[in-house]
């Protein structure tokens, strides 16, 4: 039975993907085989020797020590697209707040609610909150993944012109992107054209502080910047300077920071992007389902550090192993199996950057001696043997017959 450590509150619909006869789930597991979390900041000390996988119920994995997990052969999963609709709807709300004086008008009403001549006063002052319409304006979408593409489609429906920039766009994302979105060849080109800019990129070494003083100098005067990606991809000091100089008219962010709190042209939300029941359910269900598939069958989908690797089971005996991506490792493993007259009936080998992952189905059981020799190979990081319940029953029968 696999031990799964949970952090944060995981939606019941997600836990239901992990049957209790196969998975022992709880928040106080000793040396777990897997970790299922949301926003908990995972440390390397919490990644014990038995750990096989970490599943993050959300798209970002900056709260997981991914590099250290990769070194240990631990697969890290995320759930891209599971919360896309929730974030998209909030971004649309932010765009409307950025052009219509909604938040400022509501605050004014609250401040004067006790006045006797409230109606007359509001009628006289409402011109202070006059805004502009989104229709006909240009939206720049930085990051064209599941959320960015969805925001772009809705903006087109609202009558906006949409330009997008994503140097790392995947083939699947490119297919999802509406054809009316104009692809920009550079971030600078997008910033010079957009009236509104929305960010949908992960926090990576290459994106931290991406919108800095240099880049914000390309803005059209009076542009609105919306950030529901990660706080660290924007240089707050540069944003405040752009606001004070009029290059930005408003900054709306889901990531409050002390240096932003007092500026009247900044609207801050308490990280509400994926805070809907539907998004929490979708993320939990996807994370748990991917985790169960990996633990039971070794298949990998939506990992941030290992390649997509899937193989339908052809026998009752499955070997998986992760290794450093160097030549000759698979051949060495096959040679060891051949020494024991074990035949491989089906297999798949995939690599991603410096790591490789392999699934091999064999026509017979594997012994501890075989597994120890494979694990002892210099480039092999982690080995697993995954016989089915039927195969394990057959092995037990053979053992009992031999000792009778």
XYZ file of N, CA, C and O in Angstrom, residues 105-177:
292
model
N -15.109 53.873 -7.432
C -16.486 54.320 -7.219
C -17.131 53.656 -6.023
O -17.831 54.314 -5.235
N -16.905 52.371 -5.867
C -17.466 51.655 -4.718
C -16.889 52.180 -3.410
O -17.604 52.344 -2.411
N -15.586 52.458 -3.417
C -14.949 52.993 -2.209
C -15.517 54.368 -1.861
O -15.766 54.671 -0.690
N -15.761 55.196 -2.867
C -16.330 56.521 -2.634
C -17.723 56.411 -2.015
O -18.059 57.137 -1.072
N -18.536 55.485 -2.543
C -19.884 55.294 -1.994
C -19.815 54.886 -0.533
O -20.566 55.397 0.313
N -18.929 53.965 -0.198
C -18.805 53.507 1.184
C -18.388 54.645 2.115
O -18.859 54.742 3.243
N -17.525 55.516 1.639
C -17.039 56.611 2.468
C -18.105 57.666 2.730
O -18.036 58.395 3.724
N -19.120 57.749 1.836
C -20.143 58.785 1.972
C -21.532 58.217 2.208
O -22.534 58.918 2.055
N -21.598 56.949 2.597
C -22.898 56.292 2.755
C -23.767 56.956 3.808
O -25.006 56.898 3.738
N -23.172 57.602 4.807
C -23.952 58.207 5.890
C -24.413 59.629 5.578
O -25.157 60.224 6.364
N -23.988 60.179 4.465
C -24.370 61.551 4.135
C -25.858 61.635 3.793
O -26.411 60.769 3.092
N -26.512 62.707 4.242
C -27.947 62.866 3.996
C -28.258 63.082 2.518
O -29.277 62.620 2.007
N -27.387 63.814 1.829
C -27.619 64.107 0.415
C -26.823 63.170 -0.485
O -26.259 63.577 -1.499
N -26.801 61.875 -0.099
C -25.953 60.910 -0.797
C -26.237 60.856 -2.291
O -25.323 60.915 -3.108
N -27.522 60.749 -2.659
C -27.868 60.592 -4.071
C -27.394 61.784 -4.898
O -26.792 61.618 -5.972
N -27.643 62.997 -4.395
C -27.228 64.188 -5.133
C -25.715 64.288 -5.204
O -25.137 64.673 -6.235
N -25.059 63.932 -4.124
C -23.605 64.002 -4.077
C -22.967 63.020 -5.066
O -22.022 63.354 -5.781
N -23.527 61.805 -5.121
C -22.998 60.802 -6.032
C -23.224 61.204 -7.486
O -22.366 60.987 -8.351
N -24.385 61.777 -7.749
C -24.676 62.201 -9.107
C -23.701 63.278 -9.558
O -23.246 63.307 -10.710
N -23.346 64.157 -8.633
C -22.442 65.249 -8.970
C -20.998 64.770 -9.135
O -20.229 65.345 -9.909
N -20.644 63.710 -8.408
C -19.252 63.258 -8.384
C -18.942 62.095 -9.318
O -17.774 61.732 -9.479
N -19.966 61.490 -9.920
C -19.708 60.270 -10.690
C -18.779 60.490 -11.881
O -18.136 59.552 -12.363
N -18.689 61.744 -12.347
C -17.780 62.018 -13.462
C -16.323 61.753 -13.099
O -15.473 61.552 -13.973
N -16.043 61.744 -11.785
C -14.679 61.440 -11.346
C -14.262 60.018 -11.706
O -13.073 59.712 -11.797
N -15.266 59.160 -11.918
C -14.981 57.741 -12.140
C -15.266 57.311 -13.574
O -15.378 56.127 -13.863
N -15.427 58.315 -14.453
C -15.685 57.983 -15.856
C -14.507 57.209 -16.430
O -13.346 57.562 -16.223
N -14.816 56.146 -17.136
C -13.756 55.313 -17.691
C -13.812 55.225 -19.196
O -14.368 56.101 -19.875
N -13.250 54.175 -19.718
C -13.269 53.885 -21.150
C -13.787 52.464 -21.337
O -13.899 51.698 -20.379
N -14.120 52.126 -22.561
C -14.623 50.787 -22.860
C -13.498 49.894 -23.378
O -12.544 50.361 -23.994
N -13.647 48.593 -23.129
C -12.666 47.626 -23.619
C -12.759 47.435 -25.126
O -11.748 47.183 -25.796
N -13.966 47.545 -25.656
C -14.162 47.331 -27.087
C -13.279 48.276 -27.902
O -13.241 49.482 -27.677
N -12.542 47.695 -28.846
C -11.671 48.480 -29.702
C -10.279 48.704 -29.159
O -9.394 49.161 -29.878
N -10.072 48.386 -27.873
C -8.741 48.538 -27.285
C -7.903 47.293 -27.589
O -8.432 46.241 -27.955
N -6.596 47.400 -27.393
C -5.685 46.291 -27.668
C -5.205 45.667 -26.366
O -4.688 46.370 -25.488
N -5.391 44.356 -26.271
C -4.924 43.594 -25.113
C -3.663 42.831 -25.496
O -3.647 42.096 -26.489
N -2.612 42.993 -24.710
C -1.392 42.225 -24.898
C -1.344 41.088 -23.896
O -1.391 41.323 -22.691
N -1.271 39.855 -24.382
C -1.238 38.667 -23.521
C 0.175 38.104 -23.540
O 0.665 37.665 -24.580
N 0.821 38.123 -22.375
C 2.180 37.603 -22.256
C 2.090 36.217 -21.627
O 1.763 36.076 -20.455
N 2.344 35.180 -22.431
C 2.155 33.797 -21.998
C 0.873 33.255 -22.588
O -0.225 33.698 -22.222
N 0.996 32.312 -23.523
C -0.168 31.850 -24.290
C -0.492 30.388 -24.017
O -0.877 29.644 -24.911
N -0.366 29.985 -22.755
C -0.763 28.646 -22.356
C -2.267 28.564 -22.188
O -3.033 29.331 -22.791
N -2.721 27.636 -21.344
C -4.157 27.397 -21.190
C -4.898 28.652 -20.740
O -5.961 28.991 -21.276
N -4.348 29.369 -19.751
C -5.030 30.563 -19.243
C -4.919 31.704 -20.239
O -5.902 32.364 -20.572
N -3.716 31.953 -20.724
C -3.521 33.056 -21.657
C -4.364 32.935 -22.901
O -4.972 33.915 -23.360
N -4.436 31.724 -23.466
C -5.240 31.509 -24.669
C -6.720 31.717 -24.381
O -7.460 32.265 -25.207
N -7.169 31.293 -23.197
C -8.571 31.460 -22.825
C -8.925 32.931 -22.632
O -9.981 33.391 -23.066
N -8.031 33.673 -21.989
C -8.238 35.116 -21.832
C -8.285 35.794 -23.195
O -9.137 36.659 -23.453
N -7.380 35.402 -24.086
C -7.341 35.992 -25.425
C -8.657 35.775 -26.164
O -9.177 36.700 -26.809
N -9.207 34.566 -26.069
C -10.462 34.260 -26.765
C -11.603 35.120 -26.236
O -12.420 35.641 -27.014
N -11.672 35.270 -24.915
C -12.741 36.089 -24.326
C -12.581 37.559 -24.690
O -13.571 38.261 -24.926
N -11.336 38.038 -24.727
C -11.100 39.427 -25.100
C -11.550 39.695 -26.534
O -12.106 40.758 -26.837
N -11.324 38.733 -27.412
C -11.808 38.877 -28.786
C -13.326 38.971 -28.821
O -13.902 39.768 -29.570
N -13.994 38.158 -27.996
C -15.453 38.197 -27.919
C -15.958 39.549 -27.416
O -17.081 39.958 -27.741
N -15.147 40.222 -26.608
C -15.520 41.544 -26.091
C -15.222 42.658 -27.092
O -15.453 43.834 -26.802
N -14.690 42.281 -28.249
C -14.403 43.278 -29.276
C -13.039 43.908 -29.170
O -12.773 44.942 -29.806
N -12.147 43.304 -28.393
C -10.792 43.834 -28.273
C -9.909 43.296 -29.396
O -10.194 42.233 -29.973
N -8.867 44.014 -29.702
C -7.791 43.492 -30.531
C -6.804 42.806 -29.597
O -6.517 43.316 -28.511
N -6.281 41.668 -29.991
C -5.419 40.906 -29.093
C -4.093 40.603 -29.771
O -4.055 40.099 -30.901
N -3.016 40.929 -29.063
C -1.678 40.561 -29.500
C -1.073 39.686 -28.402
O -1.368 39.855 -27.221
N -0.250 38.725 -28.788
C 0.303 37.790 -27.817
C 1.784 37.580 -28.010
O 2.310 37.712 -29.125
N 2.446 37.235 -26.911
C 3.879 36.944 -26.965
C 4.172 35.754 -26.069
O 3.791 35.740 -24.895
N 4.824 34.742 -26.632
C 5.232 33.565 -25.859
C 6.308 32.829 -26.651
O 5.997 32.061 -27.564
N 7.571 33.054 -26.316
C 8.644 32.403 -27.078
C 8.716 30.901 -26.852
O 9.347 30.185 -27.628
N 8.063 30.409 -25.789
C 8.141 28.981 -25.465
C 6.797 28.294 -25.671
O 6.519 27.264 -25.043
N 5.970 28.817 -26.552
C 4.645 28.235 -26.750
C 4.755 26.807 -27.271
O 5.572 26.503 -28.142
N 3.934 25.919 -26.704
C 3.937 24.525 -27.125
C 3.060 24.340 -28.360
O 2.257 25.216 -28.715
N 3.189 23.191 -28.990
C 2.372 22.891 -30.168
C 0.895 22.851 -29.787
O 0.040 23.415 -30.481
N 0.572 22.196 -28.657
C -0.820 22.121 -28.213
C -1.388 23.506 -27.945
O -2.531 23.811 -28.310
N -0.591 24.373 -27.291
C -1.049 25.727 -26.996
C -1.261 26.520 -28.279
O -2.207 27.303 -28.390
N -0.387 26.322 -29.238
C -0.521 27.026 -30.518
C -1.815 26.629 -31.226
O -2.489 27.476 -31.824
N -2.197 25.365 -31.134
C -3.450 24.914 -31.734
C -4.663 25.532 -31.036
O -5.680 25.807 -31.668
N -4.550 25.741 -29.702
C -5.677 26.306 -28.951
C -5.855 27.794 -29.200
O -6.936 28.339 -28.993
N -4.831 28.460 -29.637
C -4.841 29.914 -29.745
C -5.727 30.364 -30.910
O -5.577 29.889 -32.033
